[in-house]
Tab-separated table of C-alpha atoms in Angstrom:
chain	number	residue	atom	x	y	z
X	1	MET	CA	-137.333	58.431	-55.939
X	2	GLN	CA	-140.254	56.823	-57.681
X	3	LEU	CA	-140.304	56.320	-61.411
X	4	LEU	CA	-143.323	58.474	-62.187
X	5	ARG	CA	-144.372	60.799	-64.950
X	6	PHE	CA	-143.857	64.312	-63.778
X	7	LEU	CA	-142.130	67.485	-64.924
X	8	ALA	CA	-144.909	67.982	-67.485
X	9	ILE	CA	-143.793	70.674	-69.886
X	10	ALA	CA	-146.826	72.377	-71.385
X	11	LEU	CA	-146.531	73.151	-75.065
X	12	ILE	CA	-148.639	76.293	-75.011
X	13	LEU	CA	-146.741	79.420	-74.034
X	14	GLY	CA	-149.127	81.897	-75.609
X	15	ILE	CA	-149.895	80.668	-79.121
X	16	THR	CA	-152.665	78.146	-79.738
X	17	LEU	CA	-151.763	75.028	-81.716
X	18	ALA	CA	-154.013	73.435	-84.282
X	19	ALA	CA	-153.423	70.038	-82.693
X	20	PRO	CA	-153.716	69.244	-78.971
X	21	ALA	CA	-150.619	70.125	-76.983
X	22	ARG	CA	-148.196	67.349	-76.113
X	23	ALA	CA	-146.101	67.271	-72.991
X	24	VAL	CA	-142.460	66.407	-72.591
X	25	THR	CA	-142.164	64.326	-69.456
X	26	LEU	CA	-138.938	63.382	-67.739
X	27	LEU	CA	-138.825	60.026	-65.985
X	28	ARG	CA	-136.613	60.741	-63.004
X	29	ASP	CA	-135.333	57.639	-61.237
X	30	PRO	CA	-131.977	57.470	-59.401
X	31	ASP	CA	-131.368	53.830	-60.312
X	32	ILE	CA	-131.923	54.296	-64.042
X	33	GLU	CA	-129.953	57.546	-64.179
X	34	HIS	CA	-127.068	55.900	-62.302
X	35	ALA	CA	-127.107	53.037	-64.807
X	36	LEU	CA	-127.078	55.442	-67.739
X	37	ARG	CA	-124.230	57.383	-66.163
X	38	ALA	CA	-122.234	54.159	-65.732
X	39	LEU	CA	-122.862	53.195	-69.357
X	40	GLY	CA	-122.106	56.662	-70.674
X	41	ALA	CA	-118.995	57.453	-68.625
X	42	PRO	CA	-116.382	55.683	-70.813
X	43	VAL	CA	-117.909	57.152	-73.971
X	44	LEU	CA	-118.069	60.678	-72.575
X	45	ARG	CA	-114.478	60.500	-71.357
X	46	ALA	CA	-113.387	59.366	-74.822
X	47	ALA	CA	-115.230	62.399	-76.221
X	48	GLY	CA	-113.322	64.723	-73.902
X	49	LEU	CA	-116.447	65.448	-71.840
X	50	ASN	CA	-116.796	65.250	-68.077
X	51	PRO	CA	-119.168	62.393	-67.115
X	52	ASP	CA	-119.992	64.235	-63.896
X	53	ARG	CA	-121.235	67.247	-65.871
X	54	VAL	CA	-123.263	65.545	-68.602
X	55	ASP	CA	-126.594	64.183	-67.402
X	56	ILE	CA	-128.266	61.366	-69.322
X	57	MET	CA	-132.005	61.335	-68.706
X	58	VAL	CA	-135.067	59.540	-70.004
X	59	ILE	CA	-138.036	61.169	-71.735
X	60	ASP	CA	-141.393	59.413	-71.379
X	61	ASP	CA	-142.123	58.826	-75.038
X	62	SER	CA	-142.723	55.520	-76.810
X	63	SER	CA	-141.145	56.772	-80.038
X	64	MET	CA	-137.484	56.149	-80.762
X	65	ASN	CA	-135.413	59.290	-80.419
X	66	ALA	CA	-132.494	60.873	-78.603
X	67	PHE	CA	-131.333	64.463	-78.577
X	68	VAL	CA	-129.244	67.120	-76.886
X	69	ILE	CA	-130.401	70.602	-75.929
X	70	ASP	CA	-127.178	71.863	-74.379
X	71	ALA	CA	-123.652	70.784	-73.576
X	72	ASP	CA	-124.696	69.290	-70.249
X	73	SER	CA	-127.642	67.018	-71.065
X	74	ILE	CA	-128.437	64.032	-73.274
X	75	PHE	CA	-132.068	62.904	-73.458
X	76	ILE	CA	-133.165	59.423	-74.556
X	77	HIS	CA	-136.762	58.456	-75.248
X	78	SER	CA	-138.051	55.532	-73.211
X	79	GLY	CA	-139.180	53.880	-76.449
X	80	LEU	CA	-135.638	53.901	-77.799
X	81	LEU	CA	-134.156	52.567	-74.559
X	82	LEU	CA	-136.634	49.688	-74.535
X	83	ARG	CA	-135.741	48.820	-78.145
X	84	MET	CA	-132.024	48.508	-77.383
X	85	ASP	CA	-130.850	44.893	-77.247
X	86	SER	CA	-127.352	45.380	-75.858
X	87	PRO	CA	-125.300	47.904	-73.895
X	88	ALA	CA	-123.227	48.580	-77.023
X	89	MET	CA	-126.358	49.728	-78.878
X	90	LEU	CA	-127.284	52.156	-76.111
X	91	GLN	CA	-123.698	53.350	-75.766
X	92	SER	CA	-123.567	54.041	-79.505
X	93	VAL	CA	-126.587	56.337	-79.146
X	94	ILE	CA	-124.858	58.143	-76.284
X	95	ALA	CA	-121.650	58.375	-78.330
X	96	HIS	CA	-123.504	59.896	-81.289
X	97	GLU	CA	-125.198	62.537	-79.117
X	98	ALA	CA	-121.919	63.218	-77.292
X	99	ALA	CA	-120.340	63.826	-80.701
X	100	HIS	CA	-122.891	66.553	-81.413
X	101	ILE	CA	-121.739	68.239	-78.190
X	102	ALA	CA	-118.012	67.671	-78.719
X	103	ASN	CA	-118.170	68.807	-82.359
X	104	GLY	CA	-119.905	72.070	-81.477
X	105	HIS	CA	-123.120	71.353	-83.366
X	106	LEU	CA	-125.150	73.159	-80.690
X	107	MET	CA	-123.556	76.530	-81.327
X	108	ARG	CA	-126.102	77.496	-83.984
X	109	ARG	CA	-128.997	77.044	-81.582
X	110	PRO	CA	-130.145	80.194	-79.781
X	111	ILE	CA	-130.622	78.502	-76.415
X	112	ASN	CA	-128.061	79.278	-73.762
X	113	ALA	CA	-126.644	75.902	-72.785
X	114	ARG	CA	-125.931	76.732	-69.182
X	115	ASN	CA	-129.389	78.184	-68.642
X	116	ALA	CA	-131.051	74.841	-69.317
X	117	ARG	CA	-130.299	73.977	-65.692
X	118	ASN	CA	-132.601	76.830	-64.687
X	119	ALA	CA	-136.215	75.711	-64.143
X	120	ALA	CA	-137.826	78.184	-66.539
X	121	ALA	CA	-135.177	77.745	-69.227
X	122	LEU	CA	-135.336	73.960	-69.051
X	123	GLY	CA	-139.103	74.051	-69.511
X	124	THR	CA	-138.762	76.278	-72.567
X	125	ALA	CA	-135.957	74.176	-74.052
X	126	LEU	CA	-137.762	70.855	-73.634
X	127	ALA	CA	-140.923	72.383	-75.026
X	128	ALA	CA	-138.938	73.488	-78.067
X	129	VAL	CA	-137.712	69.912	-78.487
X	130	ALA	CA	-141.282	68.633	-78.480
X	131	GLY	CA	-142.298	71.210	-81.051
X	132	ALA	CA	-139.436	70.223	-83.316
X	133	ALA	CA	-140.241	66.533	-82.951
X	134	THR	CA	-143.915	67.001	-83.784
X	135	GLY	CA	-143.291	69.511	-86.532
X	136	SER	CA	-145.785	72.000	-85.100
X	137	GLY	CA	-145.293	75.077	-87.253
X	138	GLY	CA	-147.085	77.469	-84.907
X	139	PHE	CA	-145.442	76.112	-81.771
X	140	ALA	CA	-145.280	78.754	-79.106
X	141	ALA	CA	-141.805	78.177	-77.700
X	142	GLY	CA	-140.477	79.634	-80.907
X	143	ALA	CA	-140.915	83.045	-79.312
X	144	ALA	CA	-138.550	82.173	-76.494
X	145	ALA	CA	-136.111	80.428	-78.817
X	146	GLY	CA	-136.068	83.257	-81.314
X	147	ILE	CA	-137.557	81.293	-84.201
X	148	GLN	CA	-141.028	80.950	-85.692
X	149	GLY	CA	-143.128	78.933	-88.070
X	150	ALA	CA	-141.505	76.359	-90.293
X	151	ALA	CA	-138.096	77.031	-88.752
X	152	MET	CA	-139.270	75.260	-85.582
X	153	ARG	CA	-139.655	72.024	-87.487
X	154	SER	CA	-135.910	71.923	-88.143
X	155	PHE	CA	-134.738	73.666	-84.996
X	156	PHE	CA	-133.364	70.471	-83.480
X	157	ALA	CA	-132.689	68.697	-86.750
X	158	HIS	CA	-129.073	68.085	-87.626
X	159	THR	CA	-127.751	68.527	-91.158
X	160	ARG	CA	-126.452	65.548	-93.073
X	161	ALA	CA	-122.944	66.938	-92.730
X	162	GLU	CA	-123.334	67.090	-88.961
X	163	GLU	CA	-124.726	63.552	-88.903
X	164	ASN	CA	-121.784	62.235	-90.908
X	165	ALA	CA	-119.370	63.994	-88.557
X	166	ALA	CA	-121.203	62.703	-85.488
X	167	ASP	CA	-121.161	59.173	-86.896
X	168	SER	CA	-117.410	59.270	-87.433
X	169	SER	CA	-116.679	60.896	-84.080
X	170	GLY	CA	-119.078	58.629	-82.217
X	171	MET	CA	-117.482	55.523	-83.697
X	172	ARG	CA	-114.064	56.861	-82.724
X	173	PHE	CA	-115.271	57.409	-79.152
X	174	LEU	CA	-116.686	53.874	-78.992
X	175	HIS	CA	-113.427	52.397	-80.286
X	176	ALA	CA	-111.375	54.396	-77.765
X	177	ALA	CA	-113.674	53.185	-74.977
X	178	GLY	CA	-113.284	49.549	-76.063
X	179	ILE	CA	-116.944	49.137	-77.068
X	180	ASP	CA	-118.166	46.941	-79.914
X	181	LEU	CA	-118.853	49.151	-82.953
X	182	ASN	CA	-121.475	46.728	-84.218
X	183	GLY	CA	-123.834	48.252	-81.673
X	184	ALA	CA	-123.973	51.370	-83.841
X	185	VAL	CA	-124.755	49.255	-86.910
X	186	GLN	CA	-127.629	47.577	-85.063
X	187	VAL	CA	-129.030	50.980	-84.136
X	188	MET	CA	-128.814	52.056	-87.759
X	189	ASP	CA	-130.716	48.912	-88.717
X	190	LEU	CA	-133.641	50.073	-86.555
X	191	PHE	CA	-134.042	53.188	-88.667
X	192	ARG	CA	-133.248	51.925	-92.169
X	193	GLY	CA	-135.951	52.829	-94.639
X	194	GLN	CA	-137.312	55.720	-92.565
X	195	GLU	CA	-136.481	58.350	-95.164
X	196	SER	CA	-138.786	56.696	-97.705
X	197	LEU	CA	-141.749	57.166	-95.370
X	198	ALA	CA	-143.960	60.214	-95.124
X	199	ALA	CA	-142.901	62.579	-92.335
X	200	SER	CA	-145.996	61.723	-90.291
X	201	ARG	CA	-144.952	58.049	-90.247
X	202	GLN	CA	-141.287	58.543	-89.469
X	203	ASP	CA	-139.833	58.080	-86.022
X	204	ALA	CA	-138.782	61.359	-84.445
X	205	TYR	CA	-135.171	60.237	-84.729
X	206	ALA	CA	-135.421	60.205	-88.513
X	207	ARG	CA	-136.746	63.779	-88.514
X	208	THR	CA	-134.059	65.145	-86.195
X	209	HIS	CA	-131.195	62.931	-87.424
X	210	PRO	CA	-131.360	62.651	-91.235
X	211	LEU	CA	-130.628	59.102	-92.336
X	212	SER	CA	-129.224	57.798	-95.587
X	213	ARG	CA	-127.851	54.634	-97.162
X	214	ASP	CA	-124.463	56.332	-97.347
X	215	ARG	CA	-124.464	56.861	-93.584
X	216	TYR	CA	-125.297	53.214	-93.020
X	217	ARG	CA	-122.540	52.029	-95.346
X	218	ARG	CA	-120.022	54.312	-93.646
X	219	VAL	CA	-120.906	53.064	-90.161
X	220	ARG	CA	-120.902	49.466	-91.401
X	221	ALA	CA	-117.422	49.945	-92.891
X	222	LEU	CA	-116.065	51.469	-89.689
X	223	ALA	CA	-117.445	48.569	-87.678
X	224	ASP	CA	-115.996	45.992	-90.074
X	225	ALA	CA	-112.600	47.677	-89.734
X	226	GLN	CA	-112.518	47.125	-85.966
X	227	SER	CA	-109.345	45.130	-85.521
X	228	LYS	CA	-110.523	42.591	-82.953
X	229	THR	CA	-113.619	41.110	-81.418
X	230	VAL	CA	-114.705	43.083	-78.365
X	231	ALA	CA	-115.822	41.021	-75.387
X	232	PRO	CA	-118.880	42.366	-73.526
X	233	ASP	CA	-118.099	44.332	-70.370
X	234	PRO	CA	-119.820	42.586	-67.429
X	235	GLU	CA	-120.433	45.887	-65.633
X	236	ALA	CA	-121.993	47.472	-68.713
X	237	THR	CA	-124.078	44.351	-69.301
X	238	TYR	CA	-125.379	44.444	-65.735
X	239	TRP	CA	-126.320	48.135	-65.655
X	240	PHE	CA	-127.916	47.938	-69.082
X	241	ALA	CA	-130.068	45.033	-67.910
X	242	ARG	CA	-130.962	46.871	-64.734
X	243	ALA	CA	-131.973	50.122	-66.431
X	244	LYS	CA	-134.053	48.410	-69.097
X	245	SER	CA	-135.591	46.028	-66.541
X	246	LYS	CA	-136.687	48.739	-64.157
X	247	LEU	CA	-138.069	50.947	-66.900
X	248	SER	CA	-140.035	48.097	-68.458
X	249	ALA	CA	-141.333	46.955	-65.050
X	250	PHE	CA	-142.975	50.333	-64.554
X	251	GLN	CA	-144.152	50.762	-68.135
X	252	ARG	CA	-145.300	47.252	-69.015
X	253	SER	CA	-148.127	45.366	-67.345
X	254	PRO	CA	-147.299	43.487	-64.115
X	255	LYS	CA	-148.251	40.206	-65.819
X	256	TRP	CA	-145.770	40.882	-68.630
X	257	THR	CA	-143.052	41.704	-66.079
X	258	LEU	CA	-143.599	38.610	-63.952
X	259	THR	CA	-143.337	36.281	-66.946
X	260	ARG	CA	-140.011	37.834	-67.976
X	261	ALA	CA	-138.536	38.827	-64.609
X	262	GLY	CA	-135.508	36.526	-64.839
X	263	GLU	CA	-134.638	36.977	-68.513
X	264	TYR	CA	-131.268	38.661	-67.859
X	265	GLY	CA	-129.949	36.046	-65.450
X	266	HIS	CA	-129.311	38.369	-62.484
X	267	GLU	CA	-131.202	37.263	-59.395
X	268	ASP	CA	-131.298	40.726	-57.831
X	269	ILE	CA	-132.744	42.228	-61.028
X	270	LYS	CA	-135.301	39.438	-61.189
X	271	LEU	CA	-136.391	40.152	-57.605
X	272	MET	CA	-136.478	43.901	-58.247
X	273	ARG	CA	-138.802	43.403	-61.218
X	274	GLN	CA	-141.015	41.082	-59.207
X	275	ALA	CA	-141.182	43.646	-56.393
X	276	ILE	CA	-142.327	46.354	-58.801
X	277	ALA	CA	-144.911	44.090	-60.416
X	278	HIS	CA	-146.350	42.998	-57.068
X	279	HIS	CA	-146.382	46.596	-55.844
X	280	ARG	CA	-148.304	47.679	-58.922
X	281	ASN	CA	-150.757	44.856	-58.172
X	282	ALA	CA	-151.147	46.330	-54.639
X	283	ASP	CA	-149.687	43.174	-53.066
X	284	LEU	CA	-147.475	44.695	-50.370
X	285	ARG	CA	-146.524	41.383	-48.766
X	286	ARG	CA	-145.116	39.905	-51.970
X	287	ALA	CA	-143.547	43.198	-53.003
X	288	LEU	CA	-141.634	43.484	-49.717
X	289	LYS	CA	-140.572	39.848	-49.844
X	290	ALA	CA	-139.125	40.351	-53.301
X	291	ILE	CA	-137.367	43.657	-52.626
X	292	ASP	CA	-135.971	42.320	-49.343
X	293	GLY	CA	-134.551	39.389	-51.306
X	294	ALA	CA	-132.855	41.820	-53.692
X	295	VAL	CA	-131.490	43.877	-50.799
X	296	ALA	CA	-130.117	40.731	-49.155
X	297	ARG	CA	-128.065	40.108	-52.296
X	298	ARG	CA	-126.853	43.728	-52.566
X	299	PRO	CA	-127.129	45.182	-49.030
X	300	ASP	CA	-125.107	48.302	-49.852
X	301	ASP	CA	-127.055	49.206	-52.976
X	302	PRO	CA	-128.764	52.551	-52.232
X	303	PHE	CA	-131.153	52.238	-55.159
X	304	LEU	CA	-132.718	49.028	-53.871
X	305	HIS	CA	-133.280	50.665	-50.485
X	306	GLU	CA	-134.781	53.660	-52.321
X	307	LEU	CA	-137.174	51.365	-54.185
X	308	ARG	CA	-138.117	49.728	-50.889
X	309	GLY	CA	-138.901	53.196	-49.541
X	310	GLN	CA	-141.074	53.946	-52.569
X	311	ILE	CA	-143.054	50.741	-52.160
X	312	LEU	CA	-143.668	51.507	-48.478
X	313	MET	CA	-144.422	55.178	-49.085
X	314	GLU	CA	-146.994	54.454	-51.776
X	315	SER	CA	-148.529	51.818	-49.503
X	316	ARG	CA	-149.012	54.476	-46.778
X	317	GLN	CA	-146.404	52.869	-44.523
X	318	ILE	CA	-144.791	56.212	-43.721
X	319	LYS	CA	-142.436	55.464	-40.827
X	320	PRO	CA	-140.967	52.299	-42.397
X	321	ALA	CA	-140.575	54.318	-45.615
X	322	VAL	CA	-138.635	56.984	-43.724
X	323	ALA	CA	-136.287	54.289	-42.394
X	324	ALA	CA	-135.743	52.820	-45.864
X	325	TYR	CA	-135.038	56.218	-47.405
X	326	ALA	CA	-132.702	57.056	-44.528
X	327	ARG	CA	-130.683	53.940	-45.310
X	328	ALA	CA	-130.572	54.867	-48.995
X	329	THR	CA	-129.450	58.395	-48.092
X	330	ASN	CA	-126.664	57.095	-45.876
X	331	LEU	CA	-125.401	54.995	-48.768
X	332	ALA	CA	-125.732	57.774	-51.382
X	333	PRO	CA	-125.587	61.094	-49.495
X	334	ARG	CA	-125.019	63.171	-52.639
X	335	ASN	CA	-127.725	61.712	-54.858
X	336	ALA	CA	-130.291	64.485	-55.364
X	337	LEU	CA	-133.173	62.184	-56.272
X	338	ILE	CA	-132.675	60.013	-53.196
X	339	LEU	CA	-132.364	63.101	-50.982
X	340	GLY	CA	-135.615	64.403	-52.430
X	341	SER	CA	-137.419	61.149	-51.721
X	342	TYR	CA	-136.146	61.118	-48.137
X	343	GLY	CA	-137.287	64.697	-47.660
X	344	ARG	CA	-140.725	63.829	-49.054
X	345	ALA	CA	-141.080	60.937	-46.598
X	346	LEU	CA	-139.976	63.130	-43.694
X	347	LEU	CA	-142.554	65.735	-44.698
X	348	ALA	CA	-145.279	63.092	-44.742
X	349	ASP	CA	-144.121	62.011	-41.285
X	350	GLY	CA	-144.496	65.562	-39.932
X	351	GLN	CA	-140.750	66.213	-39.545
X	352	VAL	CA	-141.035	69.496	-41.403
X	353	GLN	CA	-137.768	71.197	-40.425
X	354	LYS	CA	-135.682	68.127	-41.200
X	355	ALA	CA	-137.624	67.565	-44.415
X	356	ALA	CA	-136.895	71.119	-45.554
X	357	GLN	CA	-133.166	70.578	-45.006
X	358	PHE	CA	-133.017	67.451	-47.165
X	359	LEU	CA	-135.341	68.862	-49.817
X	360	GLU	CA	-133.227	71.997	-50.091
X	361	SER	CA	-130.111	69.864	-50.385
X	362	ALA	CA	-131.797	67.956	-53.219
X	363	ARG	CA	-132.872	71.180	-54.956
X	364	SER	CA	-129.413	72.710	-54.736
X	365	ARG	CA	-127.921	69.635	-56.425
X	366	ASP	CA	-130.626	69.268	-59.084
X	367	GLY	CA	-133.086	72.119	-59.584
X	368	ARG	CA	-134.998	70.214	-62.259
X	369	ASP	CA	-136.910	67.879	-59.954
X	370	PHE	CA	-140.535	68.983	-60.217
X	371	ARG	CA	-141.694	67.187	-57.082
X	372	VAL	CA	-138.880	68.526	-54.919
X	373	LEU	CA	-139.937	72.083	-55.778
X	374	ARG	CA	-143.514	71.256	-54.819
X	375	ASP	CA	-142.602	69.515	-51.554
X	376	LEU	CA	-140.051	72.135	-50.535
X	377	ALA	CA	-142.579	74.915	-51.165
X	378	GLN	CA	-145.038	73.105	-48.912
X	379	ALA	CA	-142.397	72.684	-46.203
X	380	GLN	CA	-141.363	76.347	-46.372
X	381	ALA	CA	-144.988	77.458	-46.145
X	382	ARG	CA	-145.530	75.293	-43.066
X	383	LEU	CA	-142.416	76.860	-41.536
X	384	GLY	CA	-143.777	80.351	-42.216
X	385	ASN	CA	-141.271	81.196	-44.968
X	386	ASN	CA	-143.837	82.450	-47.459
X	387	GLY	CA	-141.330	84.229	-49.696
X	388	MET	CA	-139.351	81.050	-50.257
X	389	ALA	CA	-142.558	79.092	-50.787
X	390	SER	CA	-143.606	81.570	-53.476
X	391	VAL	CA	-140.334	81.491	-55.414
X	392	LEU	CA	-140.328	77.677	-55.383
X	393	THR	CA	-143.906	77.628	-56.613
X	394	ALA	CA	-142.981	80.119	-59.328
X	395	GLU	CA	-140.138	77.875	-60.480
X	396	ARG	CA	-142.411	74.846	-60.498
X	397	TYR	CA	-145.011	76.606	-62.644
X	398	ALA	CA	-142.278	77.887	-64.967
X	399	MET	CA	-140.956	74.380	-65.381
X	400	ALA	CA	-144.458	73.246	-66.331
X	401	GLY	CA	-144.765	76.007	-68.922
X	402	ARG	CA	-147.450	77.831	-66.901
X	403	LEU	CA	-145.649	81.140	-67.105
X	404	LYS	CA	-148.645	83.325	-66.250
X	405	ASP	CA	-149.028	81.503	-62.934
X	406	ALA	CA	-145.249	81.548	-62.496
X	407	LYS	CA	-145.213	85.305	-62.936
X	408	ILE	CA	-147.859	85.813	-60.237
X	409	HIS	CA	-145.874	83.825	-57.681
X	410	ALA	CA	-142.551	85.360	-58.738
X	411	GLU	CA	-143.971	88.838	-58.215
X	412	ARG	CA	-145.257	87.790	-54.802
X	413	ALA	CA	-141.842	86.352	-53.917
X	414	SER	CA	-140.119	89.554	-55.060
X	415	GLY	CA	-142.159	91.518	-52.552
X	416	LEU	CA	-141.461	89.142	-49.666
X	417	LEU	CA	-137.777	88.293	-50.121
X	418	PRO	CA	-134.795	90.549	-49.321
X	419	ARG	CA	-133.910	92.460	-52.461
X	420	GLY	CA	-130.689	91.156	-54.001
X	421	SER	CA	-130.751	87.838	-52.137
X	422	ALA	CA	-130.202	84.573	-54.022
X	423	ALA	CA	-133.853	83.602	-53.694
X	424	TRP	CA	-134.963	87.067	-54.866
X	425	GLN	CA	-132.709	86.684	-57.919
X	426	ARG	CA	-134.311	83.340	-58.700
X	427	ALA	CA	-137.670	85.092	-58.714
X	428	GLN	CA	-136.278	87.623	-61.172
X	429	ASP	CA	-135.135	84.797	-63.456
X	430	VAL	CA	-138.703	83.498	-63.587
X	431	LEU	CA	-140.075	86.990	-64.199
X	432	HIS	CA	-137.620	87.435	-67.049
X	433	ALA	CA	-138.720	84.148	-68.640
X	434	ALA	CA	-142.389	85.050	-68.224
X	435	LYS	CA	-141.949	88.508	-69.755
X	436	ALA	CA	-139.889	87.102	-72.639
X	437	ALA	CA	-142.689	84.637	-73.413
X	438	GLU	CA	-145.226	87.459	-73.369
């Protein structure tokens, strides 16, 4: 699954903003999300949360922030991830957000946690996050969230009491997981002094997570009280390097990547970064040489095969891409993002029926993949299943905040699908979201 900017969540749901609308964009990549899951698992278990139920995903935003919108999702801005210098720093961010979930700080928010896995609800929830981060008083998602005006600015802001509780709980989770507490202190250092700045100059994290000198001193004291020096976990160190390396390789210039490709000391990560840089320079020969070198070092790594498929797919080498994605799928048959990429390649190769099967499998595992909804709708239309194509298109538009368009397709789907069927009910969910926004 390529690391691209999609799942654009429009910020206009019916009320015009004074400033241009921003978009909240998820960066969906199976390799990065696997790395974040590996880093977060010990922390989440210490918090009493199920690592298989809590997704950790990346928002395409250069500012430093992290937030939760429900009990099942933690979102980290790409800018914050790139500013982390160690796995312990990133794990401390995850621990802090997990503490907000474990301590019940989401209960006061009028968004149904479970519904955030629904396409329309996720679009509304992420749009609300963007409105809170930007402080847009007239932000439209307030209608769906049940709040208006100035209240939106603090909708996702935690109180100082909640922040103090999350600090204490997060540090306890880190200690239980055997993670160096100094990572949390280093994160605090990034944001020291933010409260003295005007709101327009503060990082979003400072606006949604009130900072104070007292909080810093408390975290510093807890870290100093850690009874012994914690040795770095090699697995955590590796996956941290891999996540940050892949993200930076796609977001920084190829020249920047090539000069720093080997900075973490892992040959496979170095080759992966070189492959991405050469691919972005449209040098297929060098890109394949590099990714094949990485695969040779980790032949059973599904994410390297997936990246090889992406490079081939974007270079219009469809059949070799299908083979690469097939290998990745065999190695990770339950990974929704890899299944979606394989289905996309099959669709491009004209294997429509088989593509629809894999795309549907991807959608059923993760209904928040914007491109899967688009590709599956195309496959269903080519198979003559116009009702299914319409409901998928409705969900895609809902996820993008285009609820008027979503309503049109949901109404069309309602007339084509068997009343009471699962797909028909999905169309009703979109209609409900559209009518609520109206």
